[in-house]
PDB file of C-alpha atoms in Angstrom:
ATOM      1  CA  MET A  10    -114.918 -13.384  33.022  1.00  0.00           C
ATOM      2  CA  ILE A  11    -115.491 -11.313  30.456  1.00  0.00           C
ATOM      3  CA  ASP A  12    -116.344 -13.226  27.318  1.00  0.00           C
ATOM      4  CA  LEU A  13    -114.560 -11.281  24.145  1.00  0.00           C
ATOM      5  CA  GLY A  14    -116.076 -13.589  21.451  1.00  0.00           C
ATOM      6  CA  PRO A  15    -114.130 -14.242  18.348  1.00  0.00           C
ATOM      7  CA  LEU A  16    -111.321 -12.495  19.872  1.00  0.00           C
ATOM      8  CA  ALA A  17    -111.034 -14.697  22.522  1.00  0.00           C
ATOM      9  CA  TRP A  18    -107.850 -16.987  21.211  1.00  0.00           C
ATOM     10  CA  MET A  19    -106.127 -13.751  21.178  1.00  0.00           C
ATOM     11  CA  VAL A  20    -106.386 -13.641  25.493  1.00  0.00           C
ATOM     12  CA  HIS A  21    -104.917 -17.537  25.499  1.00  0.00           C
ATOM     13  CA  VAL A  22    -102.137 -16.334  23.062  1.00  0.00           C
ATOM     14  CA  ALA A  23    -101.289 -13.340  25.280  1.00  0.00           C
ATOM     15  CA  ALA A  24    -101.422 -15.457  28.458  1.00  0.00           C
ATOM     16  CA  ALA A  25     -98.428 -17.630  27.006  1.00  0.00           C
ATOM     17  CA  PHE A  26     -96.489 -14.490  26.833  1.00  0.00           C
ATOM     18  CA  ALA A  27     -97.691 -13.532  30.414  1.00  0.00           C
ATOM     19  CA  ILE A  28     -95.969 -16.841  31.293  1.00  0.00           C
ATOM     20  CA  ALA A  29     -92.759 -15.789  30.152  1.00  0.00           C
ATOM     21  CA  PHE A  30     -92.960 -12.257  31.192  1.00  0.00           C
ATOM     22  CA  PHE A  31     -93.521 -13.385  34.624  1.00  0.00           C
ATOM     23  CA  ALA A  32     -90.996 -16.045  34.705  1.00  0.00           C
ATOM     24  CA  GLN A  33     -88.610 -13.460  33.123  1.00  0.00           C
ATOM     25  CA  SER A  34     -89.112 -10.775  35.518  1.00  0.00           C
ATOM     26  CA  VAL A  35     -89.547 -12.832  39.190  1.00  0.00           C
ATOM     27  CA  PHE A  36     -86.572 -15.117  38.389  1.00  0.00           C
ATOM     28  CA  SER A  37     -84.231 -12.021  37.167  1.00  0.00           C
ATOM     29  CA  PRO A  38     -82.072 -10.365  40.337  1.00  0.00           C
ATOM     30  CA  LYS A  39     -84.230  -7.437  40.538  1.00  0.00           C
ATOM     31  CA  GLY A  40     -87.017 -10.016  41.148  1.00  0.00           C
ATOM     32  CA  ARG A  41     -86.075  -9.264  44.871  1.00  0.00           C
ATOM     33  CA  ASP A  42     -88.208  -5.880  44.588  1.00  0.00           C
ATOM     34  CA  ALA A  43     -91.948  -5.828  45.329  1.00  0.00           C
ATOM     35  CA  ARG A  44     -92.844  -3.408  42.342  1.00  0.00           C
ATOM     36  CA  VAL A  45     -91.382  -5.790  40.002  1.00  0.00           C
ATOM     37  CA  VAL A  46     -93.110  -9.055  41.261  1.00  0.00           C
ATOM     38  CA  ILE A  47     -96.365  -6.807  41.161  1.00  0.00           C
ATOM     39  CA  ARG A  48     -95.703  -5.666  37.869  1.00  0.00           C
ATOM     40  CA  ALA A  49     -95.430  -9.241  36.260  1.00  0.00           C
ATOM     41  CA  LEU A  50     -98.840 -10.724  38.281  1.00  0.00           C
ATOM     42  CA  ILE A  51    -100.590  -7.537  36.890  1.00  0.00           C
ATOM     43  CA  PRO A  52    -101.000  -9.336  33.042  1.00  0.00           C
ATOM     44  CA  VAL A  53    -101.608 -12.652  34.504  1.00  0.00           C
ATOM     45  CA  VAL A  54    -104.821 -10.809  36.457  1.00  0.00           C
ATOM     46  CA  LEU A  55    -105.996  -9.263  33.440  1.00  0.00           C
ATOM     47  CA  LEU A  56    -105.751 -12.041  31.174  1.00  0.00           C
ATOM     48  CA  THR A  57    -107.634 -14.467  33.719  1.00  0.00           C
ATOM     49  CA  VAL A  58    -110.319 -11.726  34.068  1.00  0.00           C
ATOM     50  CA  LEU A  59    -110.612 -11.429  30.108  1.00  0.00           C
ATOM     51  CA  GLY A  60    -110.912 -15.543  29.864  1.00  0.00           C
ATOM     52  CA  ALA A  61    -107.433 -17.012  30.125  1.00  0.00           C
ATOM     53  CA  GLY A  62    -108.880 -19.071  33.423  1.00  0.00           C
ATOM     54  CA  TRP A  63    -106.342 -21.816  32.759  1.00  0.00           C
ATOM     55  CA  LEU A  64    -103.459 -18.908  33.295  1.00  0.00           C
ATOM     56  CA  PRO A  65    -103.421 -18.710  37.720  1.00  0.00           C
ATOM     57  CA  HIS A  66    -102.137 -22.343  37.776  1.00  0.00           C
ATOM     58  CA  PRO A  67     -98.890 -22.571  35.965  1.00  0.00           C
ATOM     59  CA  VAL A  68     -98.019 -19.048  37.323  1.00  0.00           C
ATOM     60  CA  ALA A  69     -99.004 -20.541  40.662  1.00  0.00           C
ATOM     61  CA  GLY A  70     -96.689 -22.810  40.161  1.00  0.00           C
ATOM     62  CA  MET A  71     -93.731 -21.183  39.539  1.00  0.00           C
ATOM     63  CA  LEU A  72     -94.665 -18.509  42.238  1.00  0.00           C
ATOM     64  CA  ILE A  73     -93.946 -21.401  44.709  1.00  0.00           C
ATOM     65  CA  GLY A  74     -90.604 -21.578  43.273  1.00  0.00           C
ATOM     66  CA  TYR A  75     -90.098 -18.100  43.808  1.00  0.00           C
ATOM     67  CA  ILE A  76     -91.259 -18.206  47.305  1.00  0.00           C
ATOM     68  CA  GLY A  77     -88.892 -21.335  47.819  1.00  0.00           C
ATOM     69  CA  SER A  78     -86.271 -19.750  46.171  1.00  0.00           C
ATOM     70  CA  ARG A  79     -85.962 -16.342  47.909  1.00  0.00           C
ATOM     71  CA  ALA A  80     -87.517 -17.592  51.314  1.00  0.00           C
ATOM     72  CA  PHE A  81     -84.956 -20.378  52.282  1.00  0.00           C
ATOM     73  CA  GLY A  82     -81.993 -18.282  51.179  1.00  0.00           C
ATOM     74  CA  ARG A  83     -81.209 -14.963  51.794  1.00  0.00           C
ATOM     75  CA  TRP A  84     -84.416 -13.782  52.406  1.00  0.00           C
ATOM     76  CA  GLU A  85     -84.279 -10.750  54.206  1.00  0.00           C
ATOM     77  CA  SER A  86     -82.961  -9.213  51.022  1.00  0.00           C
ATOM     78  CA  ALA A  87     -85.942 -10.095  49.070  1.00  0.00           C
ATOM     79  CA  ARG A  88     -88.435  -9.370  52.022  1.00  0.00           C
ATOM     80  CA  GLY A  89     -90.240  -6.983  49.401  1.00  0.00           C
ATOM     81  CA  GLY A  90     -90.402  -9.394  46.538  1.00  0.00           C
ATOM     82  CA  LEU A  91     -92.008 -12.240  49.176  1.00  0.00           C
ATOM     83  CA  LEU A  92     -94.391 -10.293  50.583  1.00  0.00           C
ATOM     84  CA  ALA A  93     -96.046  -8.740  47.309  1.00  0.00           C
ATOM     85  CA  ALA A  94     -95.801 -13.001  46.339  1.00  0.00           C
ATOM     86  CA  LEU A  95     -97.535 -13.573  49.063  1.00  0.00           C
ATOM     87  CA  VAL A  96    -100.304 -11.246  47.920  1.00  0.00           C
ATOM     88  CA  GLY A  97     -99.849 -12.546  44.681  1.00  0.00           C
ATOM     89  CA  ALA A  98    -100.834 -16.114  45.822  1.00  0.00           C
ATOM     90  CA  ALA A  99    -103.898 -14.936  47.569  1.00  0.00           C
ATOM     91  CA  VAL A 100    -104.902 -13.154  44.388  1.00  0.00           C
ATOM     92  CA  LEU A 101    -104.382 -16.330  42.513  1.00  0.00           C
ATOM     93  CA  ILE A 102    -106.084 -18.356  44.709  1.00  0.00           C
ATOM     94  CA  GLY A 103    -108.845 -16.445  44.331  1.00  0.00           C
ATOM     95  CA  LEU A 104    -108.743 -16.820  40.692  1.00  0.00           C
ATOM     96  CA  GLY A 105    -109.111 -20.320  40.799  1.00  0.00           C
ATOM     97  CA  ALA A 106    -105.850 -21.923  41.834  1.00  0.00           C
ATOM     98  CA  SER A 107    -107.093 -22.807  45.110  1.00  0.00           C
ATOM     99  CA  TRP A 108    -104.562 -25.900  45.527  1.00  0.00           C
ATOM    100  CA  LEU A 109    -101.890 -23.033  45.913  1.00  0.00           C
ATOM    101  CA  MET A 110    -102.684 -22.912  49.932  1.00  0.00           C
ATOM    102  CA  PHE A 111    -101.381 -26.437  50.675  1.00  0.00           C
ATOM    103  CA  PRO A 112     -98.033 -26.073  49.192  1.00  0.00           C
ATOM    104  CA  LEU A 113     -97.719 -22.759  50.567  1.00  0.00           C
ATOM    105  CA  PHE A 114     -98.708 -23.739  53.917  1.00  0.00           C
ATOM    106  CA  PHE A 115     -95.911 -26.521  54.145  1.00  0.00           C
ATOM    107  CA  MET A 116     -93.375 -24.499  52.638  1.00  0.00           C
ATOM    108  CA  THR A 117     -94.184 -22.291  55.662  1.00  0.00           C
ATOM    109  CA  LEU A 118     -93.719 -24.953  58.139  1.00  0.00           C
ATOM    110  CA  GLY A 119     -90.599 -26.119  56.751  1.00  0.00           C
ATOM    111  CA  TRP A 120     -88.956 -22.152  56.885  1.00  0.00           C
ATOM    112  CA  LEU A 121     -90.120 -21.719  60.430  1.00  0.00           C
ATOM    113  CA  ALA A 122     -88.837 -25.298  61.575  1.00  0.00           C
ATOM    114  CA  SER A 123     -85.286 -24.255  59.429  1.00  0.00           C
ATOM    115  CA  GLY A 124     -85.055 -21.624  61.653  1.00  0.00           C
ATOM    116  CA  GLY A 125     -87.650 -18.575  59.738  1.00  0.00           C
ATOM    117  CA  PRO A 126     -86.152 -15.549  60.835  1.00  0.00           C
ATOM    118  CA  ALA A 127     -83.661 -16.138  62.048  1.00  0.00           C
ATOM    119  CA  ARG A 128     -81.616 -17.681  58.863  1.00  0.00           C
ATOM    120  CA  GLY A 129     -80.086 -15.014  57.141  1.00  0.00           C
ATOM    121  CA  ARG A 130     -78.487 -13.664  60.990  1.00  0.00           C
ATOM    122  CA  ARG A 131     -77.282 -16.977  61.214  1.00  0.00           C
ATOM    123  CA  ARG A 132     -75.601 -16.836  57.950  1.00  0.00           C
ATOM    124  CA  GLU A 133     -74.381 -13.427  58.178  1.00  0.00           C
ATOM    125  CA  ARG A 134     -72.514 -14.645  61.660  1.00  0.00           C
ATOM    126  CA  ALA A 135     -71.232 -17.820  59.991  1.00  0.00           C
ATOM    127  CA  ALA A 136     -69.519 -15.647  57.210  1.00  0.00           C
ATOM    128  CA  ARG A 137     -68.251 -13.236  59.171  1.00  0.00           C
ATOM    129  CA  GLU A 138     -67.022 -16.238  61.578  1.00  0.00           C
ATOM    130  CA  ASP A 139     -65.028 -17.945  57.789  1.00  0.00           C
ATOM    131  CA  ARG A 140     -63.706 -14.407  57.043  1.00  0.00           C
ATOM    132  CA  PRO A 141     -60.003 -14.637  57.566  1.00  0.00           C
ATOM    133  CA  ALA A 142     -58.470 -12.472  60.462  1.00  0.00           C
ATOM    134  CA  GLU A 143     -56.986  -9.301  59.138  1.00  0.00           C
ATOM    135  CA  LEU A 144     -52.911  -8.443  58.773  1.00  0.00           C
ATOM    136  CA  PRO A 145     -51.658  -6.909  62.191  1.00  0.00           C
ATOM    137  CA  THR A 146     -50.679  -3.557  61.850  1.00  0.00           C
ATOM    138  CA  GLN A 147     -47.309  -1.562  62.439  1.00  0.00           C
ATOM    139  CA  ALA A 148     -46.851   1.324  64.874  1.00  0.00           C
ATOM    140  CA  GLY A 149     -47.659   3.760  61.990  1.00  0.00           C
ATOM    141  CA  GLY A 150     -51.074   1.615  60.672  1.00  0.00           C
ATOM    142  CA  THR A 151     -49.505  -0.167  57.679  1.00  0.00           C
ATOM    143  CA  PRO A 152     -50.604  -3.821  57.714  1.00  0.00           C
ATOM    144  CA  VAL A 153     -47.861  -6.078  58.030  1.00  0.00           C
ATOM    145  CA  PRO A 154     -47.470  -7.777  54.950  1.00  0.00           C
ATOM    146  CA  ALA A 155     -47.548 -11.475  55.120  1.00  0.00           C
ATOM    147  CA  PRO A 156     -44.299 -13.672  54.395  1.00  0.00           C
ATOM    148  CA  ALA A 157     -44.184 -14.784  50.936  1.00  0.00           C
ATOM    149  CA  THR A 158     -44.280 -17.819  49.693  1.00  0.00           C
ATOM    150  CA  PRO A 159     -43.297 -19.000  46.341  1.00  0.00           C
ATOM    151  CA  ALA A 160     -45.825 -20.546  44.332  1.00  0.00           C
ATOM    152  CA  VAL A 161     -45.821 -24.263  42.762  1.00  0.00           C
ATOM    153  CA  GLY A 162     -46.945 -22.507  39.304  1.00  0.00           C
ATOM    154  CA  GLU A 163     -43.961 -20.157  38.842  1.00  0.00           C
ATOM    155  CA  GLY A 164     -41.087 -19.860  36.591  1.00  0.00           C
ATOM    156  CA  PRO A 165     -40.566 -21.186  32.863  1.00  0.00           C
ATOM    157  CA  LEU A 166     -42.171 -24.275  33.506  1.00  0.00           C
ATOM    158  CA  ALA A 167     -45.518 -23.283  35.053  1.00  0.00           C
ATOM    159  CA  PRO A 168     -47.483 -22.996  31.905  1.00  0.00           C
ATOM    160  CA  TYR A 169     -46.866 -26.775  31.184  1.00  0.00           C
ATOM    161  CA  LEU A 170     -47.625 -27.970  34.755  1.00  0.00           C
ATOM    162  CA  ALA A 171     -51.349 -28.111  34.406  1.00  0.00           C
ATOM    163  CA  ASP A 172     -50.879 -28.815  30.218  1.00  0.00           C
ATOM    164  CA  ALA A 173     -53.602 -31.489  29.815  1.00  0.00           C
ATOM    165  CA  ARG A 174     -52.125 -32.283  26.495  1.00  0.00           C
ATOM    166  CA  LEU A 175     -49.146 -33.706  28.512  1.00  0.00           C
ATOM    167  CA  PRO A 176     -48.643 -37.097  30.156  1.00  0.00           C
ATOM    168  CA  ALA A 177     -49.749 -37.142  34.262  1.00  0.00           C
ATOM    169  CA  GLN A 178     -46.842 -38.404  34.829  1.00  0.00           C
ATOM    170  CA  ALA A 179     -44.719 -35.949  33.112  1.00  0.00           C
ATOM    171  CA  ARG A 180     -46.891 -33.264  34.639  1.00  0.00           C
ATOM    172  CA  ALA A 181     -45.471 -34.546  37.797  1.00  0.00           C
ATOM    173  CA  GLN A 182     -42.000 -34.513  36.854  1.00  0.00           C
ATOM    174  CA  LEU A 183     -42.186 -30.863  35.723  1.00  0.00           C
ATOM    175  CA  VAL A 184     -43.543 -29.811  38.816  1.00  0.00           C
ATOM    176  CA  ALA A 185     -40.676 -31.355  40.708  1.00  0.00           C
ATOM    177  CA  LEU A 186     -38.215 -30.232  38.485  1.00  0.00           C
ATOM    178  CA  ASN A 187     -39.584 -26.730  39.135  1.00  0.00           C
ATOM    179  CA  LEU A 188     -39.176 -26.921  42.575  1.00  0.00           C
ATOM    180  CA  ARG A 189     -35.388 -28.796  42.538  1.00  0.00           C
ATOM    181  CA  THR A 190     -34.097 -26.195  40.050  1.00  0.00           C
ATOM    182  CA  ARG A 191     -35.309 -23.061  42.342  1.00  0.00           C
ATOM    183  CA  GLU A 192     -34.113 -25.024  44.917  1.00  0.00           C
ATOM    184  CA  ALA A 193     -30.881 -25.882  43.458  1.00  0.00           C
ATOM    185  CA  LEU A 194     -30.588 -22.012  42.266  1.00  0.00           C
ATOM    186  CA  THR A 195     -31.384 -20.650  45.682  1.00  0.00           C
ATOM    187  CA  LEU A 196     -28.777 -22.731  47.312  1.00  0.00           C
ATOM    188  CA  LEU A 197     -25.888 -21.806  44.986  1.00  0.00           C
ATOM    189  CA  ARG A 198     -26.693 -18.375  45.320  1.00  0.00           C
ATOM    190  CA  ASP A 199     -26.538 -17.997  48.788  1.00  0.00           C
ATOM    191  CA  GLN A 200     -23.334 -20.013  49.073  1.00  0.00           C
ATOM    192  CA  GLY A 201     -21.747 -17.386  46.419  1.00  0.00           C
ATOM    193  CA  LEU A 202     -21.444 -19.744  43.559  1.00  0.00           C
ATOM    194  CA  GLU A 203     -22.992 -18.135  40.765  1.00  0.00           C
ATOM    195  CA  GLY A 204     -20.417 -18.340  38.297  1.00  0.00           C
ATOM    196  CA  THR A 205     -19.880 -22.379  39.180  1.00  0.00           C
ATOM    197  CA  GLU A 206     -21.178 -24.860  36.427  1.00  0.00           C
ATOM    198  CA  GLY A 207     -23.501 -26.163  38.665  1.00  0.00           C
ATOM    199  CA  PHE A 208     -25.317 -22.946  38.592  1.00  0.00           C
ATOM    200  CA  PHE A 209     -25.215 -22.763  34.863  1.00  0.00           C
ATOM    201  CA  VAL A 210     -26.289 -26.189  34.210  1.00  0.00           C
ATOM    202  CA  ALA A 211     -29.113 -25.790  36.895  1.00  0.00           C
ATOM    203  CA  ARG A 212     -30.599 -22.601  35.354  1.00  0.00           C
ATOM    204  CA  ALA A 213     -30.346 -24.135  31.657  1.00  0.00           C
ATOM    205  CA  ILE A 214     -32.186 -27.077  32.683  1.00  0.00           C
ATOM    206  CA  ARG A 215     -34.929 -24.800  33.996  1.00  0.00           C
ATOM    207  CA  GLU A 216     -34.839 -22.554  31.264  1.00  0.00           C
ATOM    208  CA  GLU A 217     -34.192 -24.440  28.194  1.00  0.00           C
ATOM    209  CA  TYR A 218     -33.474 -28.273  28.251  1.00  0.00           C
ATOM    210  CA  ALA A 219     -36.975 -29.008  30.442  1.00  0.00           C
ATOM    211  CA  PRO A 220     -39.026 -26.576  28.021  1.00  0.00           C
ATOM    212  CA  GLU A 221     -37.354 -27.461  24.987  1.00  0.00           C
ATOM    213  CA  ALA A 222     -38.224 -31.087  25.878  1.00  0.00           C
ATOM    214  CA  VAL A 223     -41.936 -30.579  26.367  1.00  0.00           C
ATOM    215  CA  GLN A 224     -42.214 -28.359  23.343  1.00  0.00           C
ATOM    216  CA  ALA A 225     -40.607 -31.245  21.365  1.00  0.00           C
ATOM    217  CA  TYR A 226     -43.383 -33.612  22.671  1.00  0.00           C
ATOM    218  CA  LEU A 227     -46.185 -30.895  22.121  1.00  0.00           C
ATOM    219  CA  LYS A 228     -45.413 -30.912  18.208  1.00  0.00           C
ATOM    220  CA  LEU A 229     -46.311 -34.768  18.113  1.00  0.00           C
ATOM    221  CA  PRO A 230     -49.724 -35.829  16.600  1.00  0.00           C
ATOM    222  CA  ARG A 231     -51.962 -35.869  19.474  1.00  0.00           C
ATOM    223  CA  SER A 232     -53.525 -38.762  18.499  1.00  0.00           C
ATOM    224  CA  LEU A 233     -50.250 -40.558  18.364  1.00  0.00           C
ATOM    225  CA  ALA A 234     -47.940 -38.980  20.898  1.00  0.00           C
ATOM    226  CA  GLU A 235     -48.900 -41.877  23.450  1.00  0.00           C
ATOM    227  CA  THR A 236     -49.379 -44.696  21.178  1.00  0.00           C
ATOM    228  CA  GLY A 237     -46.892 -44.053  18.393  1.00  0.00           C
ATOM    229  CA  VAL A 238     -43.542 -45.896  18.529  1.00  0.00           C
ATOM    230  CA  ILE A 239     -40.678 -43.672  17.589  1.00  0.00           C
ATOM    231  CA  GLN A 240     -37.381 -45.277  18.765  1.00  0.00           C
ATOM    232  CA  ASP A 241     -36.639 -49.005  20.199  1.00  0.00           C
ATOM    233  CA  GLY A 242     -40.414 -49.551  21.100  1.00  0.00           C
ATOM    234  CA  LYS A 243     -40.603 -46.185  23.087  1.00  0.00           C
ATOM    235  CA  THR A 244     -43.740 -43.682  22.150  1.00  0.00           C
ATOM    236  CA  GLY A 245     -43.348 -40.075  22.662  1.00  0.00           C
ATOM    237  CA  ALA A 246     -44.567 -40.181  26.072  1.00  0.00           C
ATOM    238  CA  ALA A 247     -41.908 -42.587  27.396  1.00  0.00           C
ATOM    239  CA  LEU A 248     -39.225 -40.667  25.513  1.00  0.00           C
ATOM    240  CA  LEU A 249     -40.540 -37.350  27.413  1.00  0.00           C
ATOM    241  CA  THR A 250     -40.602 -38.770  30.724  1.00  0.00           C
ATOM    242  CA  GLU A 251     -37.319 -40.495  30.246  1.00  0.00           C
ATOM    243  CA  GLN A 252     -35.606 -37.622  29.258  1.00  0.00           C
ATOM    244  CA  LEU A 253     -36.987 -35.453  32.489  1.00  0.00           C
ATOM    245  CA  GLU A 254     -36.005 -37.968  34.408  1.00  0.00           C
ATOM    246  CA  LEU A 255     -32.591 -37.910  33.313  1.00  0.00           C
ATOM    247  CA  LEU A 256     -32.918 -33.951  34.248  1.00  0.00           C
ATOM    248  CA  LEU A 257     -34.087 -34.509  37.588  1.00  0.00           C
ATOM    249  CA  ASP A 258     -31.480 -36.729  38.479  1.00  0.00           C
ATOM    250  CA  GLY A 259     -28.793 -33.965  36.921  1.00  0.00           C
ATOM    251  CA  VAL A 260     -30.299 -31.491  39.412  1.00  0.00           C
ATOM    252  CA  GLN A 261     -30.503 -33.869  42.254  1.00  0.00           C
ATOM    253  CA  ASP A 262     -26.592 -34.199  41.747  1.00  0.00           C
ATOM    254  CA  ILE A 263     -26.370 -30.203  41.724  1.00  0.00           C
ATOM    255  CA  ILE A 264     -28.236 -29.988  44.825  1.00  0.00           C
ATOM    256  CA  ALA A 265     -26.170 -32.917  46.733  1.00  0.00           C
ATOM    257  CA  GLY A 266     -22.706 -31.025  45.365  1.00  0.00           C
ATOM    258  CA  SER A 267     -23.974 -28.004  47.244  1.00  0.00           C
ATOM    259  CA  LEU A 268     -24.729 -29.829  50.502  1.00  0.00           C
ATOM    260  CA  GLN A 269     -21.133 -31.309  50.430  1.00  0.00           C
ATOM    261  CA  SER A 270     -19.901 -27.922  49.233  1.00  0.00           C
ATOM    262  CA  GLY A 271     -21.878 -25.965  52.253  1.00  0.00           C
ATOM    263  CA  GLY A 272     -21.257 -29.139  54.532  1.00  0.00           C
ATOM    264  CA  GLN A 273     -17.282 -28.314  53.933  1.00  0.00           C
ATOM    265  CA  ALA A 274     -17.490 -24.981  54.828  1.00  0.00           C
ATOM    266  CA  LEU A 275     -19.181 -25.712  57.979  1.00  0.00           C
ATOM    267  CA  LEU A 276     -16.954 -28.474  58.977  1.00  0.00           C
ATOM    268  CA  THR A 277     -14.364 -25.684  58.454  1.00  0.00           C
ATOM    269  CA  HIS A 278     -15.481 -23.470  60.605  1.00  0.00           C
ATOM    270  CA  GLY A 279     -16.091 -26.055  63.074  1.00  0.00           C
ATOM    271  CA  ARG A 280     -12.497 -26.882  63.322  1.00  0.00           C
ATOM    272  CA  PHE A 281     -11.863 -22.867  63.578  1.00  0.00           C
ATOM    273  CA  LEU A 282     -13.991 -22.973  66.569  1.00  0.00           C
ATOM    274  CA  ARG A 283     -12.234 -26.048  67.906  1.00  0.00           C
ATOM    275  CA  ASP A 284      -9.061 -24.777  67.748  1.00  0.00           C
ATOM    276  CA  ARG A 285      -9.862 -20.999  68.778  1.00  0.00           C
ATOM    277  CA  PHE A 286     -11.834 -21.711  72.088  1.00  0.00           C
ATOM    278  CA  ALA A 287      -9.954 -24.885  72.656  1.00  0.00           C
ATOM    279  CA  LYS A 288      -6.862 -23.130  72.994  1.00  0.00           C
ATOM    280  CA  ALA A 289      -8.313 -20.276  74.875  1.00  0.00           C
ATOM    281  CA  GLU A 290     -10.106 -23.207  77.293  1.00  0.00           C
ATOM    282  CA  GLN A 291      -6.532 -24.214  77.697  1.00  0.00           C
ATOM    283  CA  GLU A 292      -5.316 -20.598  78.324  1.00  0.00           C
ATOM    284  CA  LEU A 293      -7.816 -19.428  80.799  1.00  0.00           C
ATOM    285  CA  ARG A 294      -7.679 -22.580  83.046  1.00  0.00           C
ATOM    286  CA  VAL A 295      -6.802 -22.076  86.683  1.00  0.00           C
ATOM    287  CA  PRO A 296      -4.303 -24.130  88.101  1.00  0.00           C
ATOM    288  CA  VAL A 297      -5.461 -26.082  91.509  1.00  0.00           C
ATOM    289  CA  ILE A 298      -3.163 -25.608  94.457  1.00  0.00           C
ATOM    290  CA  LEU A 299      -3.729 -28.247  97.146  1.00  0.00           C
ATOM    291  CA  PRO A 300      -3.166 -27.301 100.795  1.00  0.00           C
ATOM    292  CA  VAL A 301       0.508 -28.198 102.623  1.00  0.00           C
ATOM    293  CA  ALA A 302      -1.383 -30.506 104.604  1.00  0.00           C
ATOM    294  CA  ASP A 303      -2.856 -32.659 101.610  1.00  0.00           C
ATOM    295  CA  LYS A 304       0.542 -32.900 100.049  1.00  0.00           C
ATOM    296  CA  VAL A 305       2.144 -34.336 103.156  1.00  0.00           C
ATOM    297  CA  LYS A 306      -0.575 -37.382 103.077  1.00  0.00           C
TER     298      LYS A 306
END
């Protein structure tokens, strides 16, 4: 090592910066590149030669972490950096960090035992197997779109379904309201009952009544919304869940009414079919004529 005399202290200060530079370089996304690893090792080697004999030891520790993180991951993308790190490890061993050979030896055994060079290929194969199948294509080559399934978190109530300011029970009621009102509106629309009172009530529950109840609750002080009594011994949270329960009952009544309406149409159609085809069956029935001998008997 070179003795710089009174300036030797500067070498140790620079060595501290060299450690930071080494860590920043090799553990960055660009650390997979061999040139980055070599560039980070050059100051370490120079400062060690200039008198910072302690420097190879912390750098060797970081080099172990670098090799472990790269080798046991997708090592093929960091092959250049790993080769440069192994060369650097040999240099550090020569500079005094002879203990480095032991962890490197056991890391190599562990790497080989876990698959070694085949690790990356197995990972890529598993990723391909887990990849969802492509959509079938039409005759013209256009992918057939998957059937659209309405999500739970759609509609005017969607912003409140995961609002942490609301009680858990209220959020569950809002999820049910979101689904039930959508079901009721769809049923009434399919039955041609868009102009009925039930349709307007279901839409009002979905777009006005439930959101207004939630907004009124959210205006309460956060510290008292679930504990402060407002009326008849009930807190704001209790009043909110009570109102949402009333709205759920109302929507359920609308759905039950649409069931009765649809059921009446089904019964009417059934009576028509019975009248139509039972009469036709009588008209199409062929009389059975018995032979004369059978009549005598």
